[in-house]
Short mmCIF file of C-alpha atoms and ligand atoms in Angstrom, two decimals:
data_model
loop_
_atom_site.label_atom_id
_atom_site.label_comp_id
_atom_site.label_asym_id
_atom_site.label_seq_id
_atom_site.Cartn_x
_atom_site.Cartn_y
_atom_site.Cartn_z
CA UNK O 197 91.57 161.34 37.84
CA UNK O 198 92.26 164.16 40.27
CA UNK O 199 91.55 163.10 43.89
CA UNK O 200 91.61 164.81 46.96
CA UNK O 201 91.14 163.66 50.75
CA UNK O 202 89.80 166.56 53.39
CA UNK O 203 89.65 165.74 56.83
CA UNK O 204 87.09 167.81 58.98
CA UNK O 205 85.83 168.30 62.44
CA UNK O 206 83.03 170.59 60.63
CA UNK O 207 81.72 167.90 58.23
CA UNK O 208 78.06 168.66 57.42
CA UNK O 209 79.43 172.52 56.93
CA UNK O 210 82.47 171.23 54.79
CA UNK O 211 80.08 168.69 52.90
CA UNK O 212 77.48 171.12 51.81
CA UNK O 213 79.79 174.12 50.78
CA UNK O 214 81.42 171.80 48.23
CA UNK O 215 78.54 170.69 47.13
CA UNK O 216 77.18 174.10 46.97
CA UNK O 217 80.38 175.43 44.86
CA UNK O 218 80.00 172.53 42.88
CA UNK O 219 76.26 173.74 42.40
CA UNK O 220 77.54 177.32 40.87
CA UNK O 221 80.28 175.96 38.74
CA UNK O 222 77.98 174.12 36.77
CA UNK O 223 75.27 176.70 37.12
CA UNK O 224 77.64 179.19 35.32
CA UNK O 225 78.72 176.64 33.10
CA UNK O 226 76.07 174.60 31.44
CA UNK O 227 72.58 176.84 33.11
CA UNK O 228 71.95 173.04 35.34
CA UNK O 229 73.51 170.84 38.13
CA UNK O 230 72.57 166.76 37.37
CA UNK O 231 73.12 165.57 41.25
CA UNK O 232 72.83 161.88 42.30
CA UNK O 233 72.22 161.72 46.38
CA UNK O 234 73.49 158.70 48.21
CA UNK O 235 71.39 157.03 50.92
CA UNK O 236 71.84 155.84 54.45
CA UNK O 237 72.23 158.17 57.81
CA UNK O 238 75.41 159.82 56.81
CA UNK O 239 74.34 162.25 54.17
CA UNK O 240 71.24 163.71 56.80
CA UNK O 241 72.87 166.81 58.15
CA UNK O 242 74.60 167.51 55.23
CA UNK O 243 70.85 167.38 53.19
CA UNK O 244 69.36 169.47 55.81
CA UNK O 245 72.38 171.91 55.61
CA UNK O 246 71.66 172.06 52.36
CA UNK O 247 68.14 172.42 52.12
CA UNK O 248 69.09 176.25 53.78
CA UNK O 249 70.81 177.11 50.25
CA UNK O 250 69.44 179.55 48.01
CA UNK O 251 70.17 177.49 44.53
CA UNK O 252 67.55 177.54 41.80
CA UNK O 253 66.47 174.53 42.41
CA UNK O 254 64.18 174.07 39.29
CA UNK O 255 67.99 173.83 37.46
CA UNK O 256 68.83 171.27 39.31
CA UNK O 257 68.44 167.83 38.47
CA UNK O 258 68.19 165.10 41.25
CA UNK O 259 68.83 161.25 40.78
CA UNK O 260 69.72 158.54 43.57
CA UNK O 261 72.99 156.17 43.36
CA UNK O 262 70.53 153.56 44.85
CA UNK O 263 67.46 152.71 46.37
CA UNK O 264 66.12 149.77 48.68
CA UNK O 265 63.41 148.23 47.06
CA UNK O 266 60.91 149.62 49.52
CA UNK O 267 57.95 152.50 48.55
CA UNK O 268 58.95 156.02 49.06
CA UNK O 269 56.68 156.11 52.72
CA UNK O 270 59.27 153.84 53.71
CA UNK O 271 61.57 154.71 56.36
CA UNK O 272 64.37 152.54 54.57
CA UNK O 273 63.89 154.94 51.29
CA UNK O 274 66.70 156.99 50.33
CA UNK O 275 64.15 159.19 48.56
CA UNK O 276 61.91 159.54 51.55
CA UNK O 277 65.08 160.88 53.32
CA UNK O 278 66.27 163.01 51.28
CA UNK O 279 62.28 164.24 50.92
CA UNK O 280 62.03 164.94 54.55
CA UNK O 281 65.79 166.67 55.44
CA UNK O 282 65.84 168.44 51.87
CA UNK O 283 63.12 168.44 49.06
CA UNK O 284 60.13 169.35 51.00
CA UNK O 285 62.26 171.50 53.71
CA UNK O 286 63.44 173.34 50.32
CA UNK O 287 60.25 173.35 48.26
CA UNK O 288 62.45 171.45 45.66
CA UNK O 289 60.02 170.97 42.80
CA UNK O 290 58.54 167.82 41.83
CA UNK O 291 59.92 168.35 38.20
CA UNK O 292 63.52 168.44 39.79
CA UNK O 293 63.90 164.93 41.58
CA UNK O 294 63.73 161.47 39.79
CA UNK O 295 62.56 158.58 41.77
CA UNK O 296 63.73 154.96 41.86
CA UNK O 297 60.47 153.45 42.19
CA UNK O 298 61.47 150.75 44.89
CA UNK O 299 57.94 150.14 45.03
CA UNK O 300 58.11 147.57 41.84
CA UNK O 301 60.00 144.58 40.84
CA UNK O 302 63.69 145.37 41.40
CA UNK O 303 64.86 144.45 37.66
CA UNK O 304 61.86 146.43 36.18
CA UNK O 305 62.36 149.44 38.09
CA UNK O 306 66.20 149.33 37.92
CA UNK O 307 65.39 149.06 33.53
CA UNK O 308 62.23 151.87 33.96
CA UNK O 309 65.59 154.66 35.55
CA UNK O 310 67.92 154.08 33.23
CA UNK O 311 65.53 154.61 30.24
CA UNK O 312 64.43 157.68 31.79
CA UNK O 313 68.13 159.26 31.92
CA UNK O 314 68.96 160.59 27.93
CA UNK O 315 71.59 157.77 26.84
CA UNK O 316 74.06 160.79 27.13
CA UNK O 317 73.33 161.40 30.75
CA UNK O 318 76.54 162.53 32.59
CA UNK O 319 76.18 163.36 36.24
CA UNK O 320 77.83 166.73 37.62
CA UNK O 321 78.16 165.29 41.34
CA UNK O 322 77.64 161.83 42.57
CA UNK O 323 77.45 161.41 46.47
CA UNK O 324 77.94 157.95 47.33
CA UNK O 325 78.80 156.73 51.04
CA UNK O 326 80.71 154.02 52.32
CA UNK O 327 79.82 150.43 54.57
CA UNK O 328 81.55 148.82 56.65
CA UNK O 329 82.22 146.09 54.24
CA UNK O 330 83.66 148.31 51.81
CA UNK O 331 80.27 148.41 49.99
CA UNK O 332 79.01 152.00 47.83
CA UNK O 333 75.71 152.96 46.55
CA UNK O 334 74.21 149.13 46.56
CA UNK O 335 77.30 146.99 44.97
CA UNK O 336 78.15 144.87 47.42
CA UNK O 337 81.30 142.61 47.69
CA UNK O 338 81.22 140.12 45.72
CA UNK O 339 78.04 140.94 43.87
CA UNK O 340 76.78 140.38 40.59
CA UNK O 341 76.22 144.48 39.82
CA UNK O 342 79.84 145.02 40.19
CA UNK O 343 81.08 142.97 37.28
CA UNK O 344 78.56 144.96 35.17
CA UNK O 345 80.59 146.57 31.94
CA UNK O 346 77.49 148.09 29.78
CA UNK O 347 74.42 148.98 32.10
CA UNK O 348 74.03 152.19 33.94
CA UNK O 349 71.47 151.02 36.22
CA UNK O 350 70.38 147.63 37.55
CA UNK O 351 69.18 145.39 40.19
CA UNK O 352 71.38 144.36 42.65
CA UNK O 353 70.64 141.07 45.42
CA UNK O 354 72.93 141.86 48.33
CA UNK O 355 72.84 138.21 50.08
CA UNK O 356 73.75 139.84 53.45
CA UNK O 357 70.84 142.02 53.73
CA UNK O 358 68.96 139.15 52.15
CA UNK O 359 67.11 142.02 49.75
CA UNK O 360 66.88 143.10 46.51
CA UNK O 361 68.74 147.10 45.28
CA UNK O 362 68.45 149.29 42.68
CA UNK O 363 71.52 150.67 41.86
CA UNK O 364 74.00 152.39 39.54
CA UNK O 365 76.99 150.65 38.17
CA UNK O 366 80.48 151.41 37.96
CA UNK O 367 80.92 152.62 34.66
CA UNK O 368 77.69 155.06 34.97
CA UNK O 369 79.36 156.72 38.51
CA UNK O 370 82.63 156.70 37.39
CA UNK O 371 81.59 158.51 34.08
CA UNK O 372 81.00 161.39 36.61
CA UNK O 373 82.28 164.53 36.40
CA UNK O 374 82.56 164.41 40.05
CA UNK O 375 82.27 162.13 42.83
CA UNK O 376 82.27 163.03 46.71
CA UNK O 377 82.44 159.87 49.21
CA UNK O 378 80.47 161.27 52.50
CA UNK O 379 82.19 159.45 55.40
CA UNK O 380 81.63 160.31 59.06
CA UNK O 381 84.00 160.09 62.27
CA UNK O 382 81.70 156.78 62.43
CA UNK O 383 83.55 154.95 59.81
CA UNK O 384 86.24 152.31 60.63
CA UNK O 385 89.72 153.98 60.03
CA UNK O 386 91.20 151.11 59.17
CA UNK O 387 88.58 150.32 56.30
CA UNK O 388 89.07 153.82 54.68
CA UNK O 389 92.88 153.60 54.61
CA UNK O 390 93.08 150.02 52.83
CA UNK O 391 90.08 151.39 50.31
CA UNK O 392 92.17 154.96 49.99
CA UNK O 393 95.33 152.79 48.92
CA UNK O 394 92.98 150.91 46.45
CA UNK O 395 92.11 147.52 47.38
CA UNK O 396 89.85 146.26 45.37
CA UNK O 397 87.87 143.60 47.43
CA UNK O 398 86.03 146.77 48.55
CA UNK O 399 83.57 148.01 45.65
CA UNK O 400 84.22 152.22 47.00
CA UNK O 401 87.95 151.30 46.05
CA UNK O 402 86.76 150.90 42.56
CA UNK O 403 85.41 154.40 42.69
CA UNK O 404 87.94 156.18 40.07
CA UNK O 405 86.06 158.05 37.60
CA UNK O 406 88.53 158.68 34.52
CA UNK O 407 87.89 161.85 33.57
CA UNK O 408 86.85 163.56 36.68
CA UNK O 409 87.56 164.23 40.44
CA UNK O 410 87.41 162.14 43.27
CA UNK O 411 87.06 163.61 46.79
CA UNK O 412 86.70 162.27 49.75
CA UNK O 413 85.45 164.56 52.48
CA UNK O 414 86.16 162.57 56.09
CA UNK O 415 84.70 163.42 59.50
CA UNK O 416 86.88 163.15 62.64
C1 6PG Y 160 72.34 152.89 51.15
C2 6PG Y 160 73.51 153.69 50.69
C3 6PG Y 160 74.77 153.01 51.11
C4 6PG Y 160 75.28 153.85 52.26
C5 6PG Y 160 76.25 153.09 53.10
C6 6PG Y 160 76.62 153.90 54.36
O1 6PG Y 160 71.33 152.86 50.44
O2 6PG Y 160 72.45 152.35 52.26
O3 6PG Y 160 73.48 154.20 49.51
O4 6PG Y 160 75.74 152.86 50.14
O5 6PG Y 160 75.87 155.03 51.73
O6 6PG Y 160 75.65 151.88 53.48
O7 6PG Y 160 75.44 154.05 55.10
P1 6PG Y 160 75.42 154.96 56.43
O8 6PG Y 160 75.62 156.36 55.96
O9 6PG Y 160 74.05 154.74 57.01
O10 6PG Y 160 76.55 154.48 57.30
#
């Protein structure tokens, strides 16, 4: 694993022109870019940055590292945010994006997203963010999803939000051939120095995808 840390006072920019390269590699490559989109209020500027790129976007294919269990009018979905700053700003087509359906029973939907990803699947890019508990995507500390060995997706209770996530597992984002943590000047210092030296209480320490790269792109 290959990792790199970039510190910026131009993060949104920064953010999106990696992703963006990352977008024509694999273009040129393999003719498609498989993208999973993390949630939260991090990622906004850098979706609406990115909604200004000219990519094909009918060769890109959109998934989400985790969803609340809410329907997509919510304004708790990670789709519906990524919808507003990005999809609909960028006519993304329909065809490109696949949905966690929050809108069902967790387990159900969290079993309904992994069959529809071929049993091959092998992101491009994940973007997952960081809490300030350590948590990424939806595995909590000390969570039943992060002891998961064989599923790609699955339901996830966090007991501190007192709700019910879809998410992926470790060994589906760390089968990636990237991953990019999105952290703002926001984030506790602190926190991202003990996960950067890999303490493993905090699930985005576990973040180490074998056979890819890891960056981390950090706002100051
Ligand atoms: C979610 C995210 C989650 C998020 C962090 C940081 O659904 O909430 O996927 O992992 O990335 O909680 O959230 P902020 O960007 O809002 O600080």
């Amino acid at each position: 694993m290959k990792r790199t840390v970039i510190r910026t006072k131009n993060f949104a920019t920064d953010a999106a022109k990696l992703i963006v390269d990352l977008a024509l590699e694999s273009l040129g490559e393999r003719n498609e870019f498989r993208m999973a989109l993390s949630g939260g209020s991090t990622p906004r500027p850098v979706y609406a940055e990115l909604a200004r790129a000219k990519l094909p976007w009918e060769r890109v294919h959109f998934t989400f590292g985790d969803e609340r269990c809410v329907p997509p009018d919510d304004e708790e979905s990670n789709y519906g945010m990524a919808r507003e700053t990005w999809f609909r700003p960028a006519h993304v087509p329909n065809e490109s994006v696949s949905r966690m359906r929050g809108e069902i029973e967790p387990h159900a939907a969290a079993a309904e997203y992994e069959q529809e990803l071929a049993p091959d699947y092998r992101h491009d890019l994940i973007l997952l963010g960081m809490g300030d508990d350590g948590h990424t995507a939806s595995l909590f500390p000390e969570t039943d999803a992060l002891n998961e060995t064989n599923r790609r997706v699955v339901a996830n209770f966090a007991p501190k939000l007192e709700s019910w996530r879809i998410t992926f597992t470790l060994p589906f984002i760390n089968l990636a051939r990237h991953v990019c943590f999105l952290v703002n000047a926001k984030k506790n210092r602190e926190l991202i120095d003990k996960v950067l030296a890999g303490e493993r209480q905090y699930p985005a320490a576990r973040v180490t995808p074998a056979n890819g790269q890891l960056t981390w792109i950090l706002g100051e």
